[in-house]
């Protein structure tokens, strides 16, 4: 199972996702892609099998991913305080991968109808979903 985890800012959500995936889906190959170096390092320390940073890394990783996981902002150009470029959002959105988007209501991207849950609950629900998909 090829999973790409994308995150930005400090990489906290990505770090939690990578850690949870590696603990619960041991056969998954997790590629961490940060929109910045700090996010990449955080996900790498959490146990990602591979890691890269930046716009082109997102585009390349999205090509053959089975799952792309990250905050909902990874499909919105200029999200995460401008860290998500239009090319990144397009690469994620046009990928054939199944996308599991964590509905973090921040940076003016609000997912209406989704309860305002804490990040650890959202990460747990995402990991559960991956396990159900197997």
Short mmCIF file of C-alpha atoms in Angstrom, two decimals:
data_model
loop_
_atom_site.label_atom_id
_atom_site.label_comp_id
_atom_site.label_asym_id
_atom_site.label_seq_id
_atom_site.Cartn_x
_atom_site.Cartn_y
_atom_site.Cartn_z
CA UNK A 1 0.00 0.00 0.00
CA UNK A 2 1.59 3.29 -1.14
CA UNK A 3 0.56 6.17 1.10
CA UNK A 4 1.66 9.76 0.63
CA UNK A 5 1.24 12.06 3.61
CA UNK A 6 1.42 15.77 2.82
CA UNK A 7 1.65 18.50 5.42
CA UNK A 8 3.03 21.97 5.96
CA UNK A 9 3.62 24.48 8.76
CA UNK A 10 5.34 22.53 11.57
CA UNK A 11 4.22 19.14 10.31
CA UNK A 12 2.26 18.22 13.43
CA UNK A 13 -0.70 16.66 11.64
CA UNK A 14 1.58 14.84 9.21
CA UNK A 15 3.76 13.58 12.07
CA UNK A 16 0.71 12.16 13.87
CA UNK A 17 -0.59 10.59 10.66
CA UNK A 18 2.74 8.96 9.78
CA UNK A 19 3.19 7.63 13.30
CA UNK A 20 -0.35 6.23 13.38
CA UNK A 21 -0.09 4.66 9.95
CA UNK A 22 3.25 3.00 10.70
CA UNK A 23 1.89 1.63 14.00
CA UNK A 24 -1.38 0.30 12.58
CA UNK A 25 -0.67 -0.48 8.93
CA UNK A 26 2.82 -2.01 9.03
CA UNK A 27 2.81 -3.08 5.37
CA UNK A 28 2.23 0.50 4.18
CA UNK A 29 5.06 2.33 2.45
CA UNK A 30 4.71 5.91 3.66
CA UNK A 31 6.17 8.79 1.69
CA UNK A 32 6.14 12.07 3.59
CA UNK A 33 6.08 15.26 1.57
CA UNK A 34 6.36 18.55 3.34
CA UNK A 35 5.53 21.91 1.88
CA UNK A 36 8.55 23.07 3.90
CA UNK A 37 11.60 21.48 5.50
CA UNK A 38 10.26 21.59 9.06
CA UNK A 39 7.18 19.59 8.09
CA UNK A 40 9.26 17.06 6.18
CA UNK A 41 11.65 16.56 9.10
CA UNK A 42 8.76 16.10 11.56
CA UNK A 43 7.20 13.39 9.37
CA UNK A 44 10.57 11.75 8.74
CA UNK A 45 11.21 11.53 12.50
CA UNK A 46 7.78 9.92 12.89
CA UNK A 47 8.92 6.98 10.77
CA UNK A 48 8.19 7.80 7.13
CA UNK A 49 9.89 5.39 4.73
CA UNK A 50 10.76 8.17 2.30
CA UNK A 51 10.64 11.94 2.53
CA UNK A 52 10.91 14.96 0.26
CA UNK A 53 10.07 18.64 0.29
CA UNK A 54 8.41 21.07 -2.06
CA UNK A 55 6.16 21.57 -5.02
CA UNK A 56 7.74 19.10 -7.41
CA UNK A 57 7.96 16.45 -4.70
CA UNK A 58 4.18 16.71 -4.21
CA UNK A 59 3.60 16.40 -7.97
CA UNK A 60 5.87 13.36 -8.31
CA UNK A 61 4.59 11.57 -5.20
CA UNK A 62 0.95 12.10 -6.19
CA UNK A 63 1.45 10.31 -9.53
CA UNK A 64 1.59 6.76 -8.23
CA UNK A 65 0.16 7.04 -4.73
CA UNK A 66 -2.68 4.76 -3.73
CA UNK A 67 -3.67 7.12 -0.91
CA UNK A 68 -2.93 10.78 -0.33
CA UNK A 69 -3.53 11.93 3.22
CA UNK A 70 -3.26 15.35 4.80
CA UNK A 71 -5.16 18.38 5.99
CA UNK A 72 -7.97 19.52 3.69
CA UNK A 73 -5.87 22.51 2.66
CA UNK A 74 -3.65 20.34 0.45
CA UNK A 75 -6.30 20.59 -2.26
CA UNK A 76 -6.71 24.37 -1.94
CA UNK A 77 -4.26 26.66 -3.69
CA UNK A 78 -2.60 29.13 -1.31
CA UNK A 79 -3.79 27.25 1.79
CA UNK A 80 -1.63 26.68 4.87
CA UNK A 81 -0.70 30.36 4.88
CA UNK A 82 0.36 30.20 1.24
CA UNK A 83 2.48 27.04 1.48
CA UNK A 84 0.23 25.05 -0.87
CA UNK A 85 0.94 26.24 -4.38
CA UNK A 86 -1.59 25.93 -7.20
CA UNK A 87 0.60 23.19 -8.74
CA UNK A 88 0.51 21.21 -5.48
CA UNK A 89 -3.27 21.50 -5.15
CA UNK A 90 -3.72 20.46 -8.77
CA UNK A 91 -1.38 17.48 -8.40
CA UNK A 92 -3.29 16.21 -5.37
CA UNK A 93 -6.69 16.92 -6.88
CA UNK A 94 -5.95 15.26 -10.20
CA UNK A 95 -4.21 12.21 -8.75
CA UNK A 96 -5.97 8.87 -9.13
CA UNK A 97 -5.18 8.17 -5.47
CA UNK A 98 -7.91 7.95 -2.89
CA UNK A 99 -7.71 11.16 -0.87
CA UNK A 100 -8.30 11.15 2.87
CA UNK A 101 -8.50 14.78 3.92
CA UNK A 102 -8.39 15.77 7.57
CA UNK A 103 -11.01 18.52 8.00
CA UNK A 104 -8.95 21.04 9.92
CA UNK A 105 -11.02 24.23 9.92
CA UNK A 106 -8.17 26.70 9.67
CA UNK A 107 -6.74 29.25 7.24
CA UNK A 108 -10.22 30.25 6.08
CA UNK A 109 -11.04 26.79 4.72
CA UNK A 110 -14.11 25.65 6.63
CA UNK A 111 -15.76 22.29 6.01
CA UNK A 112 -19.41 22.92 6.80
CA UNK A 113 -21.26 20.12 8.58
CA UNK A 114 -18.15 18.57 10.07
CA UNK A 115 -17.96 18.71 13.86
CA UNK A 116 -15.07 20.70 15.28
CA UNK A 117 -12.96 17.81 16.61
CA UNK A 118 -9.47 17.95 18.03
CA UNK A 119 -6.57 16.90 15.83
CA UNK A 120 -5.87 13.65 17.68
CA UNK A 121 -9.48 12.51 17.14
CA UNK A 122 -9.30 13.43 13.45
CA UNK A 123 -6.01 11.55 13.05
CA UNK A 124 -7.47 8.49 14.82
CA UNK A 125 -10.50 8.53 12.53
CA UNK A 126 -8.23 8.80 9.48
CA UNK A 127 -6.13 5.81 10.61
CA UNK A 128 -9.32 3.81 11.23
CA UNK A 129 -10.47 4.61 7.69
CA UNK A 130 -7.19 3.39 6.21
CA UNK A 131 -7.48 0.16 8.17
CA UNK A 132 -11.06 -0.35 6.91
CA UNK A 133 -9.93 0.16 3.31
CA UNK A 134 -7.41 -2.70 3.42
#
